[in-house]
Amino acid sequence: VQLVESGGGSVQAGESLRLSCLAAENLYGNTCCMGWFRQGPKNERERVAITYTGGGSEYYADSVKGRFSLSHAGRTLFLQMNSLKPEDTAMYYCAADTTCRVGCMVLADAADWPIWGQGTQVTVS
């Protein structure tokens, strides 16, 4: 397993969670972009927040701007989620791009990302 997510759970609306994604050492050095996607039971996997592995520009979906934020520590990418809403309920997946063919910000679709973690469930009630 090259990406390992953790930090999901069940919370009340308005509370916070911090998700973590640890990249394997042999993967991290070859990764240009990392990010978070989510998928609800009836939805397609949607892009939530992405960034360059070494830091820099960030993308946030309109639905999470001002509430979610990315940070890095070594080989770990964090997603801080504040003011959670029931509509944030989903399986959250960490993704990485090792092709480095284009800039991270244009990797809009799940199909653009070759490496995935197993996911961590976030439930907001």
mmCIF file of C-alpha atoms in Angstrom:
data_model
loop_
_atom_site.group_PDB
_atom_site.id
_atom_site.type_symbol
_atom_site.label_atom_id
_atom_site.label_comp_id
_atom_site.label_asym_id
_atom_site.label_seq_id
_atom_site.Cartn_x
_atom_site.Cartn_y
_atom_site.Cartn_z
ATOM 1 C CA VAL A 1 0.000 0.000 0.000
ATOM 2 C CA GLN A 2 1.558 3.241 -1.106
ATOM 3 C CA LEU A 3 -0.875 5.755 0.382
ATOM 4 C CA VAL A 4 -2.380 5.226 3.809
ATOM 5 C CA GLU A 5 -5.214 7.435 5.004
ATOM 6 C CA SER A 6 -6.373 7.881 8.576
ATOM 7 C CA GLY A 7 -8.378 10.271 10.702
ATOM 8 C CA GLY A 8 -11.918 9.678 9.531
ATOM 9 C CA GLY A 9 -14.800 9.221 11.929
ATOM 10 C CA SER A 10 -18.320 10.201 12.903
ATOM 11 C CA VAL A 11 -18.902 13.742 14.130
ATOM 12 C CA GLN A 12 -21.677 16.239 14.651
ATOM 13 C CA ALA A 13 -22.253 19.126 12.264
ATOM 14 C CA GLY A 14 -19.945 22.022 13.074
ATOM 15 C CA GLU A 15 -17.167 19.842 14.436
ATOM 16 C CA SER A 16 -13.736 19.206 12.935
ATOM 17 C CA LEU A 17 -11.625 16.322 11.727
ATOM 18 C CA ARG A 18 -8.100 16.083 10.396
ATOM 19 C CA LEU A 19 -7.336 13.468 7.781
ATOM 20 C CA SER A 20 -3.817 12.200 7.202
ATOM 21 C CA CYS A 21 -2.289 10.596 4.130
ATOM 22 C CA LEU A 22 1.121 8.988 4.549
ATOM 23 C CA ALA A 23 2.974 8.265 1.329
ATOM 24 C CA ALA A 24 5.399 5.361 1.134
ATOM 25 C CA GLU A 25 8.995 6.503 0.968
ATOM 26 C CA ASN A 26 9.596 4.964 -2.453
ATOM 27 C CA LEU A 27 6.482 6.697 -3.788
ATOM 28 C CA TYR A 28 6.894 10.122 -2.260
ATOM 29 C CA GLY A 29 10.128 10.925 -4.088
ATOM 30 C CA ASN A 30 8.427 10.289 -7.431
ATOM 31 C CA THR A 31 5.245 12.212 -6.718
ATOM 32 C CA CYS A 32 4.468 15.643 -8.124
ATOM 33 C CA CYS A 33 0.926 16.126 -6.869
ATOM 34 C CA MET A 34 -1.100 14.883 -3.930
ATOM 35 C CA GLY A 35 -4.664 15.524 -3.020
ATOM 36 C CA TRP A 36 -7.957 14.442 -1.565
ATOM 37 C CA PHE A 37 -11.075 13.237 -3.313
ATOM 38 C CA ARG A 38 -14.355 12.102 -1.819
ATOM 39 C CA GLN A 39 -17.175 9.864 -2.898
ATOM 40 C CA GLY A 40 -20.637 9.628 -1.404
ATOM 41 C CA PRO A 41 -22.900 6.597 -1.859
ATOM 42 C CA LYS A 42 -24.637 8.060 -4.894
ATOM 43 C CA ASN A 43 -21.938 10.337 -6.251
ATOM 44 C CA GLU A 44 -18.928 10.185 -8.459
ATOM 45 C CA ARG A 45 -15.520 10.631 -6.886
ATOM 46 C CA GLU A 46 -14.993 14.383 -6.728
ATOM 47 C CA ARG A 47 -11.890 16.472 -6.228
ATOM 48 C CA VAL A 48 -11.802 18.178 -2.830
ATOM 49 C CA ALA A 49 -8.322 19.654 -2.386
ATOM 50 C CA ILE A 50 -5.019 19.192 -4.177
ATOM 51 C CA THR A 51 -1.527 20.600 -4.067
ATOM 52 C CA TYR A 52 2.013 20.089 -5.281
ATOM 53 C CA THR A 53 3.975 17.556 -3.247
ATOM 54 C CA GLY A 54 6.591 20.111 -2.286
ATOM 55 C CA GLY A 55 4.026 22.772 -1.514
ATOM 56 C CA GLY A 56 2.838 25.682 -3.590
ATOM 57 C CA SER A 57 -0.467 26.298 -5.317
ATOM 58 C CA GLU A 58 -3.527 24.685 -3.848
ATOM 59 C CA TYR A 59 -6.977 23.914 -5.192
ATOM 60 C CA TYR A 60 -10.138 23.638 -3.132
ATOM 61 C CA ALA A 61 -13.593 22.733 -4.321
ATOM 62 C CA ASP A 62 -16.060 25.596 -3.925
ATOM 63 C CA SER A 63 -18.051 23.529 -1.453
ATOM 64 C CA VAL A 64 -15.132 23.380 1.014
ATOM 65 C CA LYS A 65 -13.374 26.719 0.526
ATOM 66 C CA GLY A 66 -12.883 28.502 3.811
ATOM 67 C CA ARG A 67 -13.548 25.324 5.798
ATOM 68 C CA PHE A 68 -10.913 22.836 4.626
ATOM 69 C CA SER A 69 -7.174 23.381 4.408
ATOM 70 C CA LEU A 70 -4.117 21.366 3.364
ATOM 71 C CA SER A 71 -0.789 21.076 5.125
ATOM 72 C CA HIS A 72 2.329 18.938 4.830
ATOM 73 C CA ALA A 73 4.686 17.267 7.281
ATOM 74 C CA GLY A 74 7.360 15.090 5.718
ATOM 75 C CA ARG A 75 5.642 12.427 3.636
ATOM 76 C CA THR A 76 2.233 13.151 5.111
ATOM 77 C CA LEU A 77 -0.480 15.323 3.582
ATOM 78 C CA PHE A 78 -3.127 16.538 5.994
ATOM 79 C CA LEU A 79 -6.648 17.744 5.288
ATOM 80 C CA GLN A 80 -8.002 19.866 8.118
ATOM 81 C CA MET A 81 -11.785 19.916 7.928
ATOM 82 C CA ASN A 82 -13.607 22.498 10.022
ATOM 83 C CA SER A 83 -17.273 23.400 10.304
ATOM 84 C CA LEU A 84 -18.256 20.039 8.906
ATOM 85 C CA LYS A 85 -21.679 19.661 7.323
ATOM 86 C CA PRO A 86 -23.817 16.573 6.693
ATOM 87 C CA GLU A 87 -23.138 16.978 2.977
ATOM 88 C CA ASP A 88 -19.447 16.386 3.681
ATOM 89 C CA THR A 89 -20.313 12.788 4.525
ATOM 90 C CA ALA A 90 -18.333 10.551 2.159
ATOM 91 C CA MET A 91 -15.426 8.189 1.810
ATOM 92 C CA TYR A 92 -12.332 10.341 1.517
ATOM 93 C CA TYR A 93 -9.476 9.129 -0.653
ATOM 94 C CA CYS A 94 -5.913 10.324 -0.910
ATOM 95 C CA ALA A 95 -4.440 10.398 -4.404
ATOM 96 C CA ALA A 96 -1.027 10.982 -5.916
ATOM 97 C CA ASP A 97 0.283 11.669 -9.384
ATOM 98 C CA THR A 98 3.617 10.224 -10.407
ATOM 99 C CA THR A 99 3.388 10.958 -14.109
ATOM 100 C CA CYS A 100 4.187 14.651 -13.638
ATOM 101 C CA ARG A 101 3.076 15.361 -17.191
ATOM 102 C CA VAL A 102 0.964 18.397 -16.423
ATOM 103 C CA GLY A 103 0.470 20.851 -13.586
ATOM 104 C CA CYS A 104 -1.422 19.587 -10.584
ATOM 105 C CA MET A 105 -4.215 22.099 -10.912
ATOM 106 C CA VAL A 106 -5.411 20.634 -14.206
ATOM 107 C CA LEU A 107 -5.821 17.124 -12.790
ATOM 108 C CA ALA A 108 -9.551 17.553 -12.352
ATOM 109 C CA ASP A 109 -10.847 14.014 -12.686
ATOM 110 C CA ALA A 110 -10.231 10.920 -10.614
ATOM 111 C CA ALA A 111 -9.083 9.172 -13.784
ATOM 112 C CA ASP A 112 -6.155 11.614 -13.979
ATOM 113 C CA TRP A 113 -4.640 10.244 -10.762
ATOM 114 C CA PRO A 114 -2.823 6.884 -10.907
ATOM 115 C CA ILE A 115 -2.196 6.218 -7.209
ATOM 116 C CA TRP A 116 -4.921 5.852 -4.572
ATOM 117 C CA GLY A 117 -5.237 5.028 -0.918
ATOM 118 C CA GLN A 118 -7.856 2.744 0.546
ATOM 119 C CA GLY A 119 -10.044 5.581 1.841
ATOM 120 C CA THR A 120 -11.264 6.748 5.223
ATOM 121 C CA GLN A 121 -14.927 7.287 6.050
ATOM 122 C CA VAL A 122 -16.209 10.647 7.270
ATOM 123 C CA THR A 123 -19.763 10.805 8.586
ATOM 124 C CA VAL A 124 -21.346 14.071 9.698
ATOM 125 C CA SER A 125 -24.755 14.087 11.350
#
